């Protein structure tokens, strides 16, 4: 009887060790591949530009246009972010702001944020390079935003704080009718 119980105990210990090692290997593999944080894809659409005219940039102190920021979350975790403000710069100087209201970007899906962008046309006109660009028909602007929040995964079982840093370069073609714009962005997720 003693020999049988020792061999049963040995088999049981070896089986338990193998199960623990396989479980650890699977969890490490998932953490390094599937659950590895990926940077989001961000696209900025200056959709309200078609309602503006060149005279608005010349005669008014500020110009307001709707902006849509589309965020595609490639992660298996949702990202719940706090209120933020995007800063719009021309030639390194602040010329506008876009308030971004808190929200949640679901896991592995896209989320659109619509917000009014207020450009201070008066500040643009104070810059001699901007006058030349307005007369030339296009403005090159840079929008930056840092969104702080929480990532949660597995039905909020795992939570981690993180920040998304985004920079978008926009070209607004003010000589075209209707006025249009295009942008290209990069985003970085840090945890």
mmCIF file of C-alpha atoms in Angstrom:
data_model
loop_
_atom_site.group_PDB
_atom_site.id
_atom_site.type_symbol
_atom_site.label_atom_id
_atom_site.label_comp_id
_atom_site.label_asym_id
_atom_site.label_seq_id
_atom_site.Cartn_x
_atom_site.Cartn_y
_atom_site.Cartn_z
ATOM 1 C CA UNK A 1 0.000 0.000 0.000
ATOM 2 C CA UNK A 2 2.810 2.428 0.797
ATOM 3 C CA UNK A 3 4.367 2.015 -2.648
ATOM 4 C CA UNK A 4 1.042 2.652 -4.384
ATOM 5 C CA UNK A 5 0.345 5.826 -2.445
ATOM 6 C CA UNK A 6 3.900 7.128 -3.126
ATOM 7 C CA UNK A 7 3.533 6.525 -6.854
ATOM 8 C CA UNK A 8 0.060 8.102 -6.838
ATOM 9 C CA UNK A 9 1.424 11.120 -4.984
ATOM 10 C CA UNK A 10 4.338 11.381 -7.459
ATOM 11 C CA UNK A 11 1.970 11.239 -10.478
ATOM 12 C CA UNK A 12 -0.290 13.808 -8.851
ATOM 13 C CA UNK A 13 2.620 16.213 -8.157
ATOM 14 C CA UNK A 14 4.044 15.840 -11.665
ATOM 15 C CA UNK A 15 0.591 16.405 -13.207
ATOM 16 C CA UNK A 16 -0.028 19.493 -11.081
ATOM 17 C CA UNK A 17 3.416 20.890 -11.980
ATOM 18 C CA UNK A 18 2.786 20.339 -15.699
ATOM 19 C CA UNK A 19 -0.630 22.030 -15.474
ATOM 20 C CA UNK A 20 0.847 25.040 -13.632
ATOM 21 C CA UNK A 21 3.713 25.370 -16.148
ATOM 22 C CA UNK A 22 1.367 25.127 -19.144
ATOM 23 C CA UNK A 23 -0.966 27.715 -17.572
ATOM 24 C CA UNK A 24 1.948 30.095 -16.953
ATOM 25 C CA UNK A 25 3.201 29.604 -20.530
ATOM 26 C CA UNK A 26 -0.261 30.340 -21.963
ATOM 27 C CA UNK A 27 -0.695 33.467 -19.798
ATOM 28 C CA UNK A 28 2.763 34.804 -20.718
ATOM 29 C CA UNK A 29 2.103 34.156 -24.408
ATOM 30 C CA UNK A 30 -1.249 35.969 -24.239
ATOM 31 C CA UNK A 31 0.281 38.892 -22.340
ATOM 32 C CA UNK A 32 3.061 39.305 -24.911
ATOM 33 C CA UNK A 33 0.872 38.912 -28.018
ATOM 34 C CA UNK A 34 -2.887 39.317 -27.784
ATOM 35 C CA UNK A 35 -3.046 41.590 -24.733
ATOM 36 C CA UNK A 36 0.007 43.673 -25.676
ATOM 37 C CA UNK A 37 -1.051 47.354 -25.773
ATOM 38 C CA UNK A 38 -1.141 48.796 -29.295
ATOM 39 C CA UNK A 39 -1.233 52.428 -30.342
ATOM 40 C CA UNK A 40 -4.656 53.587 -31.545
ATOM 41 C CA UNK A 41 -5.289 54.791 -35.094
ATOM 42 C CA UNK A 42 -6.486 58.410 -35.112
ATOM 43 C CA UNK A 43 -7.920 60.396 -38.020
ATOM 44 C CA UNK A 44 -9.026 64.024 -37.798
ATOM 45 C CA UNK A 45 -11.788 65.247 -40.099
ATOM 46 C CA UNK A 46 -12.309 69.032 -40.274
ATOM 47 C CA UNK A 47 -15.939 68.600 -41.408
ATOM 48 C CA UNK A 48 -17.261 72.110 -40.738
ATOM 49 C CA UNK A 49 -14.851 73.910 -43.058
ATOM 50 C CA UNK A 50 -17.250 73.906 -46.004
ATOM 51 C CA UNK A 51 -19.398 76.495 -44.181
ATOM 52 C CA UNK A 52 -16.505 78.962 -43.902
ATOM 53 C CA UNK A 53 -15.257 81.542 -46.360
ATOM 54 C CA UNK A 54 -11.868 83.205 -46.812
ATOM 55 C CA UNK A 55 -13.332 86.496 -45.513
ATOM 56 C CA UNK A 56 -14.030 84.792 -42.167
ATOM 57 C CA UNK A 57 -10.287 84.368 -41.580
ATOM 58 C CA UNK A 58 -9.623 87.977 -42.543
ATOM 59 C CA UNK A 59 -12.493 89.876 -40.894
ATOM 60 C CA UNK A 60 -13.456 87.940 -37.749
ATOM 61 C CA UNK A 61 -11.605 87.594 -34.439
ATOM 62 C CA UNK A 62 -12.399 83.887 -34.163
ATOM 63 C CA UNK A 63 -13.656 81.166 -36.485
ATOM 64 C CA UNK A 64 -15.524 78.066 -35.287
ATOM 65 C CA UNK A 65 -15.637 74.818 -37.223
ATOM 66 C CA UNK A 66 -16.769 71.303 -36.349
ATOM 67 C CA UNK A 67 -14.038 68.675 -36.070
ATOM 68 C CA UNK A 68 -14.505 64.920 -35.900
ATOM 69 C CA UNK A 69 -11.751 62.812 -34.348
ATOM 70 C CA UNK A 70 -12.095 59.140 -35.216
ATOM 71 C CA UNK A 71 -10.251 56.760 -32.888
ATOM 72 C CA UNK A 72 -9.863 53.075 -33.784
ATOM 73 C CA UNK A 73 -8.928 51.050 -30.712
ATOM 74 C CA UNK A 74 -6.967 47.933 -31.749
ATOM 75 C CA UNK A 75 -6.665 46.629 -28.193
ATOM 76 C CA UNK A 76 -8.641 44.007 -26.294
ATOM 77 C CA UNK A 77 -9.204 46.599 -23.571
ATOM 78 C CA UNK A 78 -11.590 49.544 -23.587
ATOM 79 C CA UNK A 79 -10.207 53.018 -22.863
ATOM 80 C CA UNK A 80 -12.227 55.377 -20.662
ATOM 81 C CA UNK A 81 -10.790 58.889 -20.987
ATOM 82 C CA UNK A 82 -11.310 62.113 -19.064
ATOM 83 C CA UNK A 83 -12.120 65.601 -20.397
ATOM 84 C CA UNK A 84 -9.251 67.030 -22.416
ATOM 85 C CA UNK A 85 -8.390 70.031 -24.564
ATOM 86 C CA UNK A 86 -6.702 69.838 -27.925
ATOM 87 C CA UNK A 87 -4.387 72.741 -28.727
ATOM 88 C CA UNK A 88 -4.147 73.981 -32.297
ATOM 89 C CA UNK A 89 -0.903 75.695 -33.214
ATOM 90 C CA UNK A 90 0.345 77.612 -36.218
ATOM 91 C CA UNK A 91 4.073 78.158 -36.532
ATOM 92 C CA UNK A 92 4.491 76.941 -32.938
ATOM 93 C CA UNK A 93 2.037 79.486 -31.472
ATOM 94 C CA UNK A 94 -1.341 78.622 -29.967
ATOM 95 C CA UNK A 95 -4.171 79.762 -32.258
ATOM 96 C CA UNK A 96 -7.070 77.552 -31.197
ATOM 97 C CA UNK A 97 -8.585 75.012 -28.846
ATOM 98 C CA UNK A 98 -10.899 72.036 -29.165
ATOM 99 C CA UNK A 99 -12.662 70.810 -26.005
ATOM 100 C CA UNK A 100 -12.945 67.021 -25.871
ATOM 101 C CA UNK A 101 -15.646 65.597 -23.603
ATOM 102 C CA UNK A 102 -14.966 62.418 -21.624
ATOM 103 C CA UNK A 103 -15.992 59.128 -23.150
ATOM 104 C CA UNK A 104 -15.173 55.466 -23.635
ATOM 105 C CA UNK A 105 -13.565 53.866 -26.668
ATOM 106 C CA UNK A 106 -14.765 50.235 -26.701
ATOM 107 C CA UNK A 107 -12.314 47.386 -27.187
ATOM 108 C CA UNK A 108 -11.478 46.530 -30.815
ATOM 109 C CA UNK A 109 -13.804 49.143 -32.310
ATOM 110 C CA UNK A 110 -13.965 52.750 -33.474
ATOM 111 C CA UNK A 111 -15.249 55.822 -31.661
ATOM 112 C CA UNK A 112 -15.972 59.286 -33.074
ATOM 113 C CA UNK A 113 -15.635 62.507 -31.103
ATOM 114 C CA UNK A 114 -17.333 65.603 -32.534
ATOM 115 C CA UNK A 115 -16.278 68.935 -31.088
ATOM 116 C CA UNK A 116 -16.177 72.606 -32.093
ATOM 117 C CA UNK A 117 -12.721 73.923 -32.968
ATOM 118 C CA UNK A 118 -12.311 77.604 -32.185
ATOM 119 C CA UNK A 119 -9.533 79.197 -34.237
ATOM 120 C CA UNK A 120 -8.429 82.647 -33.190
ATOM 121 C CA UNK A 121 -8.185 84.278 -36.604
ATOM 122 C CA UNK A 122 -6.879 87.457 -35.009
ATOM 123 C CA UNK A 123 -3.817 85.578 -33.683
ATOM 124 C CA UNK A 124 -3.303 84.067 -37.125
ATOM 125 C CA UNK A 125 -3.352 87.510 -38.744
ATOM 126 C CA UNK A 126 -0.736 88.773 -36.247
ATOM 127 C CA UNK A 127 1.746 86.272 -37.695
ATOM 128 C CA UNK A 128 3.243 87.554 -40.987
ATOM 129 C CA UNK A 129 3.708 83.988 -42.265
ATOM 130 C CA UNK A 130 -0.008 83.309 -41.785
ATOM 131 C CA UNK A 131 -0.971 86.289 -43.944
ATOM 132 C CA UNK A 132 1.214 84.918 -46.730
ATOM 133 C CA UNK A 133 -0.327 81.463 -46.300
ATOM 134 C CA UNK A 134 -3.886 82.836 -46.312
ATOM 135 C CA UNK A 135 -3.149 84.774 -49.493
ATOM 136 C CA UNK A 136 -1.428 81.652 -50.883
ATOM 137 C CA UNK A 137 -4.570 79.616 -50.205
ATOM 138 C CA UNK A 138 -3.609 77.124 -47.486
ATOM 139 C CA UNK A 139 -2.865 77.003 -43.760
ATOM 140 C CA UNK A 140 -0.762 74.309 -42.084
ATOM 141 C CA UNK A 141 -1.829 73.711 -38.492
ATOM 142 C CA UNK A 142 -0.812 71.227 -35.799
ATOM 143 C CA UNK A 143 -3.269 69.884 -33.223
ATOM 144 C CA UNK A 144 -2.028 68.083 -30.110
ATOM 145 C CA UNK A 145 -3.970 66.426 -27.313
ATOM 146 C CA UNK A 146 -3.163 64.216 -24.344
ATOM 147 C CA UNK A 147 -6.028 62.024 -23.178
ATOM 148 C CA UNK A 148 -5.645 60.512 -19.711
ATOM 149 C CA UNK A 149 -7.788 57.595 -18.622
ATOM 150 C CA UNK A 150 -8.172 53.956 -17.637
ATOM 151 C CA UNK A 151 -7.904 50.827 -19.715
ATOM 152 C CA UNK A 152 -10.070 47.951 -18.562
ATOM 153 C CA UNK A 153 -10.072 44.386 -19.804
ATOM 154 C CA UNK A 154 -11.901 41.139 -19.057
ATOM 155 C CA UNK A 155 -15.123 42.811 -17.931
ATOM 156 C CA UNK A 156 -13.278 45.373 -15.762
ATOM 157 C CA UNK A 157 -11.356 42.650 -13.942
ATOM 158 C CA UNK A 158 -8.015 44.153 -15.034
ATOM 159 C CA UNK A 159 -7.655 47.963 -14.896
ATOM 160 C CA UNK A 160 -4.645 50.101 -15.688
ATOM 161 C CA UNK A 161 -4.139 53.857 -16.040
ATOM 162 C CA UNK A 162 -2.754 55.169 -19.296
ATOM 163 C CA UNK A 163 -2.448 58.168 -21.574
ATOM 164 C CA UNK A 164 -2.809 58.607 -25.305
ATOM 165 C CA UNK A 165 -0.657 61.303 -26.895
ATOM 166 C CA UNK A 166 -1.900 62.441 -30.313
ATOM 167 C CA UNK A 167 -0.468 64.880 -32.840
ATOM 168 C CA UNK A 168 -2.293 65.764 -36.057
ATOM 169 C CA UNK A 169 -0.987 67.891 -38.895
ATOM 170 C CA UNK A 170 -3.744 69.634 -40.848
ATOM 171 C CA UNK A 171 -3.728 71.530 -44.091
ATOM 172 C CA UNK A 172 -6.716 73.802 -44.651
ATOM 173 C CA UNK A 173 -7.211 74.803 -48.281
ATOM 174 C CA UNK A 174 -8.947 78.162 -47.863
ATOM 175 C CA UNK A 175 -8.683 79.165 -51.530
ATOM 176 C CA UNK A 176 -10.961 76.302 -52.626
ATOM 177 C CA UNK A 177 -14.731 76.584 -52.708
ATOM 178 C CA UNK A 178 -15.924 75.050 -50.493
ATOM 179 C CA UNK A 179 -13.008 75.260 -48.075
ATOM 180 C CA UNK A 180 -11.669 71.785 -47.310
ATOM 181 C CA UNK A 181 -8.955 70.255 -45.209
ATOM 182 C CA UNK A 182 -6.932 67.115 -44.811
ATOM 183 C CA UNK A 183 -4.920 65.704 -41.944
ATOM 184 C CA UNK A 184 -2.521 62.978 -40.941
ATOM 185 C CA UNK A 185 -2.073 61.904 -37.345
ATOM 186 C CA UNK A 186 0.020 59.711 -35.106
ATOM 187 C CA UNK A 187 -0.889 58.504 -31.626
ATOM 188 C CA UNK A 188 1.087 56.860 -28.849
ATOM 189 C CA UNK A 189 -0.353 54.875 -25.936
ATOM 190 C CA UNK A 190 1.669 54.931 -22.717
ATOM 191 C CA UNK A 191 0.811 52.956 -19.622
#
